[in-house]
PDB file of N, CA, C and O in Angstrom:
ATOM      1  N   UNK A  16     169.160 192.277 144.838  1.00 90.00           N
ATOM      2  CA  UNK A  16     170.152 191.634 145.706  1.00 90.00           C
ATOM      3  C   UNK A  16     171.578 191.882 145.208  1.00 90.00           C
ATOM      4  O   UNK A  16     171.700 192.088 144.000  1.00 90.00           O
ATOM      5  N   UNK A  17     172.647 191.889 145.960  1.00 93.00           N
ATOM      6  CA  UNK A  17     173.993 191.974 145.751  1.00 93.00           C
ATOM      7  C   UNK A  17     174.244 191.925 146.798  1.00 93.00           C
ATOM      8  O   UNK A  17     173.674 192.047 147.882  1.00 93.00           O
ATOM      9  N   UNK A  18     175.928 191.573 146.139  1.00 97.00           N
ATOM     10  CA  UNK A  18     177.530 190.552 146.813  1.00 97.00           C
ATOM     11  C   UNK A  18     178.036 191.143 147.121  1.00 97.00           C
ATOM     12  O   UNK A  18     177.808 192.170 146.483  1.00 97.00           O
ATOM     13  N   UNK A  19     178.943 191.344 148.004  1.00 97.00           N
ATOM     14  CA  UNK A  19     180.318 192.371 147.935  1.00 97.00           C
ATOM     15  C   UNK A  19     181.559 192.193 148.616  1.00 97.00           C
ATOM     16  O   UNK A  19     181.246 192.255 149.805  1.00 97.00           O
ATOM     17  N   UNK A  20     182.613 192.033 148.551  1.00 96.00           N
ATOM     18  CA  UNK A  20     183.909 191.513 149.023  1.00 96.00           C
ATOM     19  C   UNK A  20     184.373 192.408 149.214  1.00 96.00           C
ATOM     20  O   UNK A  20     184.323 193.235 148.303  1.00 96.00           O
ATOM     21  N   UNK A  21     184.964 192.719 150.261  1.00 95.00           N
ATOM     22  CA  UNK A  21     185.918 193.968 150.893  1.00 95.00           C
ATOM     23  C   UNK A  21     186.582 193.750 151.419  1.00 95.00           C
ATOM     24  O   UNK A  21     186.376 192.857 152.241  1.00 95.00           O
ATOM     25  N   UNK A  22     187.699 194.296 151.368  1.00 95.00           N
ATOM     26  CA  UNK A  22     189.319 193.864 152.338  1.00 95.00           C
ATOM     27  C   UNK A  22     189.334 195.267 153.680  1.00 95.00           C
ATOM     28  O   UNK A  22     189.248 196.447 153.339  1.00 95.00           O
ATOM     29  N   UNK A  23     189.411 194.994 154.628  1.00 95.00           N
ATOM     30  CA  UNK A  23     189.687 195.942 156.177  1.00 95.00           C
ATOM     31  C   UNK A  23     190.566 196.131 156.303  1.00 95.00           C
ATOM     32  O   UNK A  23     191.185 195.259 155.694  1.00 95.00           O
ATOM     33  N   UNK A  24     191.609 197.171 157.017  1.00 95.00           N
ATOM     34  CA  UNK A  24     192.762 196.930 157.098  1.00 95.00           C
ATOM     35  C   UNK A  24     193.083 197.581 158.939  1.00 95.00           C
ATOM     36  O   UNK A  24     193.294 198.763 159.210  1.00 95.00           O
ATOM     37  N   UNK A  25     193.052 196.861 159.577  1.00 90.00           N
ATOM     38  CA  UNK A  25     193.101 197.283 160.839  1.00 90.00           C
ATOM     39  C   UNK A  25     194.402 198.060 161.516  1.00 90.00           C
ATOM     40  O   UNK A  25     195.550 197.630 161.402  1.00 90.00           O
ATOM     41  N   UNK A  26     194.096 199.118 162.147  1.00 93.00           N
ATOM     42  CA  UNK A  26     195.225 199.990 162.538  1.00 93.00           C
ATOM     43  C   UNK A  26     196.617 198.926 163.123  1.00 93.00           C
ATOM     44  O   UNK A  26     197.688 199.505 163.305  1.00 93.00           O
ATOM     45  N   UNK A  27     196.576 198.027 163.285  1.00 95.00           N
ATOM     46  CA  UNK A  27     197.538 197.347 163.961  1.00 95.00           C
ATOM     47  C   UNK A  27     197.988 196.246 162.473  1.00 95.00           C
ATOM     48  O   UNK A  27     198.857 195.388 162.628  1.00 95.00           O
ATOM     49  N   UNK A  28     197.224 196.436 160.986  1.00 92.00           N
ATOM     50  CA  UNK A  28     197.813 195.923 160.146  1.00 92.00           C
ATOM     51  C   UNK A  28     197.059 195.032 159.751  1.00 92.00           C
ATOM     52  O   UNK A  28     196.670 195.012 158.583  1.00 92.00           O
ATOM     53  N   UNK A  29     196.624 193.918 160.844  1.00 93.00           N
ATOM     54  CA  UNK A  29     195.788 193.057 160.329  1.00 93.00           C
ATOM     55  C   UNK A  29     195.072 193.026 159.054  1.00 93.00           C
ATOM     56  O   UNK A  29     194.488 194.105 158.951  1.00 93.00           O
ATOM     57  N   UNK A  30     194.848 192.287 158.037  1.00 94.00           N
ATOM     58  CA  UNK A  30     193.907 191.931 157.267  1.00 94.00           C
ATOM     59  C   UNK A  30     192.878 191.393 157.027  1.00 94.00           C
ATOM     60  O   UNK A  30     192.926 190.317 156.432  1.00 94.00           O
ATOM     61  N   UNK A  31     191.786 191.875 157.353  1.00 95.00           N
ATOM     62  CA  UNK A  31     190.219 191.074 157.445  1.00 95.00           C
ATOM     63  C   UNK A  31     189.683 191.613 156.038  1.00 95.00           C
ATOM     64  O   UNK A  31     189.640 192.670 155.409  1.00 95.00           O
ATOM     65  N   UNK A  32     189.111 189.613 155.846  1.00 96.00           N
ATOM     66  CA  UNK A  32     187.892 190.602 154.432  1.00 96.00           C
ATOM     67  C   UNK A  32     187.188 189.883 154.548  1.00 96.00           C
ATOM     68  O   UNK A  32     187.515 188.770 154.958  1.00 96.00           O
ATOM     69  N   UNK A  33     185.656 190.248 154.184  1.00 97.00           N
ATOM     70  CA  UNK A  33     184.217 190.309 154.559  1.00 97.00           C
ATOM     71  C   UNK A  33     183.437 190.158 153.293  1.00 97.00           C
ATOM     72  O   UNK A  33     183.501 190.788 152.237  1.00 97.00           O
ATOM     73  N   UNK A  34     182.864 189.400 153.580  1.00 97.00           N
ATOM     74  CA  UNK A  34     181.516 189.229 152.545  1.00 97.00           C
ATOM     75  C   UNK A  34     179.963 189.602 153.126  1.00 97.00           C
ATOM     76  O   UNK A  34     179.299 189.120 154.043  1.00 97.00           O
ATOM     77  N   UNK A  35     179.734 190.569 152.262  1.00 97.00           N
ATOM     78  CA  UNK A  35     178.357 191.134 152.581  1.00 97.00           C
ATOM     79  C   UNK A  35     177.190 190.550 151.398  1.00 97.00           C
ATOM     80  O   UNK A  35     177.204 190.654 150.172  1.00 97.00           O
ATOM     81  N   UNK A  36     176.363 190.009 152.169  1.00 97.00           N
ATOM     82  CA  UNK A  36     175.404 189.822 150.923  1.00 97.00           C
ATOM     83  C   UNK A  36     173.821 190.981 151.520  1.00 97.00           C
ATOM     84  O   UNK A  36     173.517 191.263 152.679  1.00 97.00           O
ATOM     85  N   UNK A  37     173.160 191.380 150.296  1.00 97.00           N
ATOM     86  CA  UNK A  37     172.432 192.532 151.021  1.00 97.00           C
ATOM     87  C   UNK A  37     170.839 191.971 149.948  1.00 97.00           C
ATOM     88  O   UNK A  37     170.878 191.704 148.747  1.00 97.00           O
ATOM     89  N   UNK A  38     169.799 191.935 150.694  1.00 97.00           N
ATOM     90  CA  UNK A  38     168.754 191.846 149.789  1.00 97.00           C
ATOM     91  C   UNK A  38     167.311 192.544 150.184  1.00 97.00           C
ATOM     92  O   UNK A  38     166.787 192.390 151.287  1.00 97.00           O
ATOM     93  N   UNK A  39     166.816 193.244 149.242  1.00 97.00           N
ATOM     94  CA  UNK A  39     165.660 194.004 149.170  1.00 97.00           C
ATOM     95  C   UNK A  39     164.081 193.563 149.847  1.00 97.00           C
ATOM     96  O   UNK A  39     163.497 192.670 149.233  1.00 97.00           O
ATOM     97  N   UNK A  40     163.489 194.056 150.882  1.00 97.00           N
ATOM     98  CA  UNK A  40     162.416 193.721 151.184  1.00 97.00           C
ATOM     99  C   UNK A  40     161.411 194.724 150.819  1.00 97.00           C
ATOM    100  O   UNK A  40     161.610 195.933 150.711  1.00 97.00           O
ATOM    101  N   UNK A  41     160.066 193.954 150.602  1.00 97.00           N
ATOM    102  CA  UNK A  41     159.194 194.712 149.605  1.00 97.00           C
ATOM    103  C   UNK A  41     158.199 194.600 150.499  1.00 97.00           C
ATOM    104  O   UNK A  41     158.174 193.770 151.408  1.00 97.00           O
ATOM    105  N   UNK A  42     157.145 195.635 150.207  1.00 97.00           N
ATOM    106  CA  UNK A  42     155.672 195.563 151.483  1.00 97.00           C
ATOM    107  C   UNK A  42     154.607 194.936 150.067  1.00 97.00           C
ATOM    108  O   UNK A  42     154.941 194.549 148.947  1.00 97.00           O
ATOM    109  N   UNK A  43     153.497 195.032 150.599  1.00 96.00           N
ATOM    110  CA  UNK A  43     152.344 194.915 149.650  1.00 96.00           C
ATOM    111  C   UNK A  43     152.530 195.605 147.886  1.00 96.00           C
ATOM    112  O   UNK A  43     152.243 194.972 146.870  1.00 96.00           O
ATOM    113  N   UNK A  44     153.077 197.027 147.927  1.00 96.00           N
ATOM    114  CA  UNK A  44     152.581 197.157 146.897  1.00 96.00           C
ATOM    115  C   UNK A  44     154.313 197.491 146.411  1.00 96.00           C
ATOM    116  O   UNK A  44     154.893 198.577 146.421  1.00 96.00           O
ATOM    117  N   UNK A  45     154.802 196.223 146.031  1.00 95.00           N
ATOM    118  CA  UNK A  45     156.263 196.241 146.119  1.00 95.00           C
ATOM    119  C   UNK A  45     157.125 197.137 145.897  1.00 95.00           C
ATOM    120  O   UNK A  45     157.859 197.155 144.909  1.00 95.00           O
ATOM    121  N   UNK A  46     157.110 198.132 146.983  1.00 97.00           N
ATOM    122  CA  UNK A  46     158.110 199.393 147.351  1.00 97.00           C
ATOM    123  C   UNK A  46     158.990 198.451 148.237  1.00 97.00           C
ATOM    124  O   UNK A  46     158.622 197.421 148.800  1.00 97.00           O
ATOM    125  N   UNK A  47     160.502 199.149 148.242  1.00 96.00           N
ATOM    126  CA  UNK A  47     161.275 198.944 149.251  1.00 96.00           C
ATOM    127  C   UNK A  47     161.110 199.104 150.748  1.00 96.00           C
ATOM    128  O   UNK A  47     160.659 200.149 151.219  1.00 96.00           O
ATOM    129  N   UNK A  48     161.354 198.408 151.257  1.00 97.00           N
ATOM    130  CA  UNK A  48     160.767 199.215 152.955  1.00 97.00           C
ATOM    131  C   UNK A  48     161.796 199.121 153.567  1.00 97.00           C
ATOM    132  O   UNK A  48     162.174 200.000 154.341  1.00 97.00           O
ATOM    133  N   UNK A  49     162.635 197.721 153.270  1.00 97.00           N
ATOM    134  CA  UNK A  49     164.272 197.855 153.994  1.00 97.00           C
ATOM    135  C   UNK A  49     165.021 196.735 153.286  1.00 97.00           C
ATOM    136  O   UNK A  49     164.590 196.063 152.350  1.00 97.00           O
ATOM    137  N   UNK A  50     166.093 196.648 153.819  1.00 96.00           N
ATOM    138  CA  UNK A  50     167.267 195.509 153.084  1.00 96.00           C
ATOM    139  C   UNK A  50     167.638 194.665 154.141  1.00 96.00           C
ATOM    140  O   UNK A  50     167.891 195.054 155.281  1.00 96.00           O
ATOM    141  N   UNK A  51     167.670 193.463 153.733  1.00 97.00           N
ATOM    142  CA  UNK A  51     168.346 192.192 154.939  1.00 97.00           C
ATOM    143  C   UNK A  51     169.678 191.795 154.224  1.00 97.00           C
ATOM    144  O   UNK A  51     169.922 191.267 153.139  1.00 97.00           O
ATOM    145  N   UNK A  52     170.392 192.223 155.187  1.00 97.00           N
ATOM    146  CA  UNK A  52     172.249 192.027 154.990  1.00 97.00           C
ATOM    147  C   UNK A  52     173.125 191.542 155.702  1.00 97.00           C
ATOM    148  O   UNK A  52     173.404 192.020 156.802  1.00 97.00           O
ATOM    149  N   UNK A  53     173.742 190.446 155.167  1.00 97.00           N
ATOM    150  CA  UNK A  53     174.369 189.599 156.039  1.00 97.00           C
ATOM    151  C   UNK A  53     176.026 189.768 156.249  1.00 97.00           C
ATOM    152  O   UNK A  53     176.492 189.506 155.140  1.00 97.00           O
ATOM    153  N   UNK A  54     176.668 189.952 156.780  1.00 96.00           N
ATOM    154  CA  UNK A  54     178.158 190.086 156.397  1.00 96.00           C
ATOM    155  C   UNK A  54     179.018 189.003 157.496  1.00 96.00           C
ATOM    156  O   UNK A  54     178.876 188.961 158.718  1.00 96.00           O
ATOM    157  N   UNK A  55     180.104 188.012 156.498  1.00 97.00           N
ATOM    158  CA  UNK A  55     180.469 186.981 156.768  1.00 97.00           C
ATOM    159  C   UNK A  55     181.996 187.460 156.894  1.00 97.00           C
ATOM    160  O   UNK A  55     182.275 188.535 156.363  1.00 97.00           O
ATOM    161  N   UNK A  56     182.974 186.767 157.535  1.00 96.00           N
ATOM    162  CA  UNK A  56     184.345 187.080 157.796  1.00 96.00           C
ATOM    163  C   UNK A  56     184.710 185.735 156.807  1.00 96.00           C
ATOM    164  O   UNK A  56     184.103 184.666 156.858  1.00 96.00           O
ATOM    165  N   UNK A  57     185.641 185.992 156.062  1.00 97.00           N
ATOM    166  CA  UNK A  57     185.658 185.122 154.783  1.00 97.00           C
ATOM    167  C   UNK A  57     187.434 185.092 154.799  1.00 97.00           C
ATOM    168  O   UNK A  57     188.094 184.577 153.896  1.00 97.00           O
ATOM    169  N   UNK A  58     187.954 185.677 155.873  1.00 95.00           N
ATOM    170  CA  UNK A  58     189.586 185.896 155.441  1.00 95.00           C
ATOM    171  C   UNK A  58     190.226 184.399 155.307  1.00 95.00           C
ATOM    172  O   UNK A  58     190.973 184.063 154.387  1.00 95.00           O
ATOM    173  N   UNK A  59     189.802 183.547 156.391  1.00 95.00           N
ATOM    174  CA  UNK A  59     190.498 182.454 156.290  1.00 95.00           C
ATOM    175  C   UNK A  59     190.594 181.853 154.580  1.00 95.00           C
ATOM    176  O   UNK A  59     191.665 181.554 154.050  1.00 95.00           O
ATOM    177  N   UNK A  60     189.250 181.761 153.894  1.00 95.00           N
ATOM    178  CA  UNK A  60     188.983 181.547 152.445  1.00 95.00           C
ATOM    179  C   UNK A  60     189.760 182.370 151.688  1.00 95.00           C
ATOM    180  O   UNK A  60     190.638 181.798 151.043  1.00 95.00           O
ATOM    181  N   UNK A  61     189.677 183.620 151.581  1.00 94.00           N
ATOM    182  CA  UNK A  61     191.111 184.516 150.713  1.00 94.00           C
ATOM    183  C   UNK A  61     192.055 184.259 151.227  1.00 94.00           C
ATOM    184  O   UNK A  61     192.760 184.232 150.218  1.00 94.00           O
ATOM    185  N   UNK A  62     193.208 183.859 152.599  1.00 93.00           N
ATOM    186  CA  UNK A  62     194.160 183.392 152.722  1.00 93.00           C
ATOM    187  C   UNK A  62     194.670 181.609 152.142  1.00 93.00           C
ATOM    188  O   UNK A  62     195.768 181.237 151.729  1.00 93.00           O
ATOM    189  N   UNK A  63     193.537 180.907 152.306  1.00 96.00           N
ATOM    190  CA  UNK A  63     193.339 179.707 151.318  1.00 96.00           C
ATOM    191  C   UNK A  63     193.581 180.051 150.003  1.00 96.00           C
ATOM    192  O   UNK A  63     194.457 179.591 149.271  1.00 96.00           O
ATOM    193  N   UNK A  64     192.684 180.955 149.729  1.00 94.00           N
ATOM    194  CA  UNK A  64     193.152 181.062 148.246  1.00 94.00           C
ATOM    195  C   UNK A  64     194.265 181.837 147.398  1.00 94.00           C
ATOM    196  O   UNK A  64     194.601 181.653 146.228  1.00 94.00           O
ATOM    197  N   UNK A  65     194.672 182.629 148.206  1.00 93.00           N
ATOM    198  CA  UNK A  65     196.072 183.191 147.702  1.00 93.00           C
ATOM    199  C   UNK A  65     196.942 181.977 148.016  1.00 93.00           C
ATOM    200  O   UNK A  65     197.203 181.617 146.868  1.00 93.00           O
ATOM    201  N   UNK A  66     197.599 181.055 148.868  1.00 96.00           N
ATOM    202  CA  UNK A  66     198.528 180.378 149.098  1.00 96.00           C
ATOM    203  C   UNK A  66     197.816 179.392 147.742  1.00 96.00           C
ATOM    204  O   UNK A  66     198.590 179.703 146.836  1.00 96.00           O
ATOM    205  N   UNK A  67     197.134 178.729 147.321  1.00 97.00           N
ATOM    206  CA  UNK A  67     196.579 177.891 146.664  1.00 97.00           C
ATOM    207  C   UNK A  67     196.973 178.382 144.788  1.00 97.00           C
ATOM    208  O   UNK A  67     197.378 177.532 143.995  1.00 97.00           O
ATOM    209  N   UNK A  68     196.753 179.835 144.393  1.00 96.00           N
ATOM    210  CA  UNK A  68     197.935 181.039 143.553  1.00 96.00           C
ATOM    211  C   UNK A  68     198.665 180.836 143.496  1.00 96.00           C
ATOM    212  O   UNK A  68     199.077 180.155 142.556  1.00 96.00           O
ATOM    213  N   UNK A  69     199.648 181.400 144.764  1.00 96.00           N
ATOM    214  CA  UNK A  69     201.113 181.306 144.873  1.00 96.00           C
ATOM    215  C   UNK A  69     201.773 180.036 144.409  1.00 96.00           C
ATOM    216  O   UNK A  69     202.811 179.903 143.762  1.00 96.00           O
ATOM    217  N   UNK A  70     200.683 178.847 145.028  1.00 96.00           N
ATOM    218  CA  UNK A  70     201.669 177.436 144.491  1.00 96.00           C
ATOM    219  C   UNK A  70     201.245 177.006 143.336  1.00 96.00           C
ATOM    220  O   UNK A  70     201.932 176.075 142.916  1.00 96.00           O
ATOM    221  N   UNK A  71     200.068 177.429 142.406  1.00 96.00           N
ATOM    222  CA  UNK A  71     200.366 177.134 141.083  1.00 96.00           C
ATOM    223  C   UNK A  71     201.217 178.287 140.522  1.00 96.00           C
ATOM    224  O   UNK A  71     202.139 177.809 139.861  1.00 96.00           O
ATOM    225  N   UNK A  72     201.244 179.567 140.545  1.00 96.00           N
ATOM    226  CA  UNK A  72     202.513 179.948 139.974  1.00 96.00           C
ATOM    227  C   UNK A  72     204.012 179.456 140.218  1.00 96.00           C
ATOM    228  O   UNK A  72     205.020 179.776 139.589  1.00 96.00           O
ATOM    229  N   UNK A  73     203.871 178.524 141.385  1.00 95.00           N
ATOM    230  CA  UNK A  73     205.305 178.162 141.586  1.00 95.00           C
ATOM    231  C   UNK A  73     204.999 176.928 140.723  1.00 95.00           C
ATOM    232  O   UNK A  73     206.053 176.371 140.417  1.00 95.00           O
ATOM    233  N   UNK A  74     203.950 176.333 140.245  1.00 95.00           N
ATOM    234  CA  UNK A  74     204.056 174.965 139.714  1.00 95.00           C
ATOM    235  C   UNK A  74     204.268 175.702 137.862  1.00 95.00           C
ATOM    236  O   UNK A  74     205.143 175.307 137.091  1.00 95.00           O
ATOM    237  N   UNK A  75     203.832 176.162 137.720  1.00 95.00           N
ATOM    238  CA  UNK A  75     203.849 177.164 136.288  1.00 95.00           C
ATOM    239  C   UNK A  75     205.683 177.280 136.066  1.00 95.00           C
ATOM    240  O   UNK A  75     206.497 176.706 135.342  1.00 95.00           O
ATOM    241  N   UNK A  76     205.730 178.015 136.793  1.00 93.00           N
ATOM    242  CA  UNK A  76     207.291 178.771 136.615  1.00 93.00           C
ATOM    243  C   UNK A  76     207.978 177.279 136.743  1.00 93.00           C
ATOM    244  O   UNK A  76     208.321 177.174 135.566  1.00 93.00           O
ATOM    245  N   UNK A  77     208.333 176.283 137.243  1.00 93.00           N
ATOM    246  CA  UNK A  77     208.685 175.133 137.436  1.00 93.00           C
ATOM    247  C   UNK A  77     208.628 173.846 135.940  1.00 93.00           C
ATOM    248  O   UNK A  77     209.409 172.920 135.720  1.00 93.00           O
ATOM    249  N   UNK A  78     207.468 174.257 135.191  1.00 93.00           N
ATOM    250  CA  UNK A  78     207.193 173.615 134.592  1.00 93.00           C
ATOM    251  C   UNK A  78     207.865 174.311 133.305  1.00 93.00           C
ATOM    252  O   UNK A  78     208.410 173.812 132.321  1.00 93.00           O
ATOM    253  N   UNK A  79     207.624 175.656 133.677  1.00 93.00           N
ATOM    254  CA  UNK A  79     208.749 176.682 132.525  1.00 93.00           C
ATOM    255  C   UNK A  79     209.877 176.258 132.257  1.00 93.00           C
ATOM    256  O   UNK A  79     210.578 176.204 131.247  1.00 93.00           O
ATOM    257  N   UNK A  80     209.974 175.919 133.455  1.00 92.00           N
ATOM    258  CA  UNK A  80     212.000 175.966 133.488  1.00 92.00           C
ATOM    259  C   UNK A  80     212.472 174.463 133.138  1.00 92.00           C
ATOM    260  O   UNK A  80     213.618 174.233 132.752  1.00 92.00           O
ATOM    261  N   UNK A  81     211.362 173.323 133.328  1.00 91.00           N
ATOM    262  CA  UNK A  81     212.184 172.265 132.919  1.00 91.00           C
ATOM    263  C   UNK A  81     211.479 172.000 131.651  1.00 91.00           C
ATOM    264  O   UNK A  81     211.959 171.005 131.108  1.00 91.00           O
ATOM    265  N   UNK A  82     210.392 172.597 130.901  1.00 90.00           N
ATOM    266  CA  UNK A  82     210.023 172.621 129.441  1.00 90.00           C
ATOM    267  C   UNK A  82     211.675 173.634 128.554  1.00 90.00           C
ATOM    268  O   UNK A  82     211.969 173.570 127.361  1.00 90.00           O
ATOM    269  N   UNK A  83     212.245 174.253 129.384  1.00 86.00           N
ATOM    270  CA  UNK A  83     213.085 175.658 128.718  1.00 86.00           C
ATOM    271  C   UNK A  83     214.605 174.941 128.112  1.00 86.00           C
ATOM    272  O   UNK A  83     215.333 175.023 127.123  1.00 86.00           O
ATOM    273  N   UNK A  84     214.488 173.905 129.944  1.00 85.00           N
ATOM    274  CA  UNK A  84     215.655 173.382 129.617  1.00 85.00           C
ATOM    275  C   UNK A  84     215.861 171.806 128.784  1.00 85.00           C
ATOM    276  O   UNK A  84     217.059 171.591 128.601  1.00 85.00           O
ATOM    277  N   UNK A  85     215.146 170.919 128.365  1.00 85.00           N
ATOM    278  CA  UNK A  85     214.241 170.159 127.232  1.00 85.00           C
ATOM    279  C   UNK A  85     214.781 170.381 126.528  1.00 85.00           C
ATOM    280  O   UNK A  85     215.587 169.625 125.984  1.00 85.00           O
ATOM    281  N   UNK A  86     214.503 171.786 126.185  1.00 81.00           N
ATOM    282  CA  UNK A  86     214.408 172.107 124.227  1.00 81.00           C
ATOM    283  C   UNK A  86     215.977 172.428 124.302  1.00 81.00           C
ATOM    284  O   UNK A  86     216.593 172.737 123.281  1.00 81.00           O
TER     285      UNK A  86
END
């Protein structure tokens, strides 16, 4: 089984990224016979989580500057 996160980049710019999860099906004498794979649109969650980044580095740099000016 395996994960995989991929970013799209659509001719008009857009940014879509996708989560694929992919897993192995076995017959009787456990050979591969095919894979069941699911792929999820996950952008809203990476746009959550970059803005969620961005504002602890703004809380970081913030905390820099009034620890800087303190001392």
């Amino acid at each position: 089984p395996y994960t995989a996160r991929y970013r799209l980049l659509h001719r008009s710019g857009q940014e879509l990224w996708v989560e694929t999860r992919s897993t192995p099906l076995f017959d009787r004498a456990d050979e591969v016979v095919s894979y069941l794979s699911i792929t999820v649109d996950i952008t809203s969650t990476m746009r959550y989580q970059r803005q969620i980044e961005e504002k602890t580095q703004e809380v970081q740099d913030f905390t820099y500057m009034v620890s800087h000016d303190l001392k």
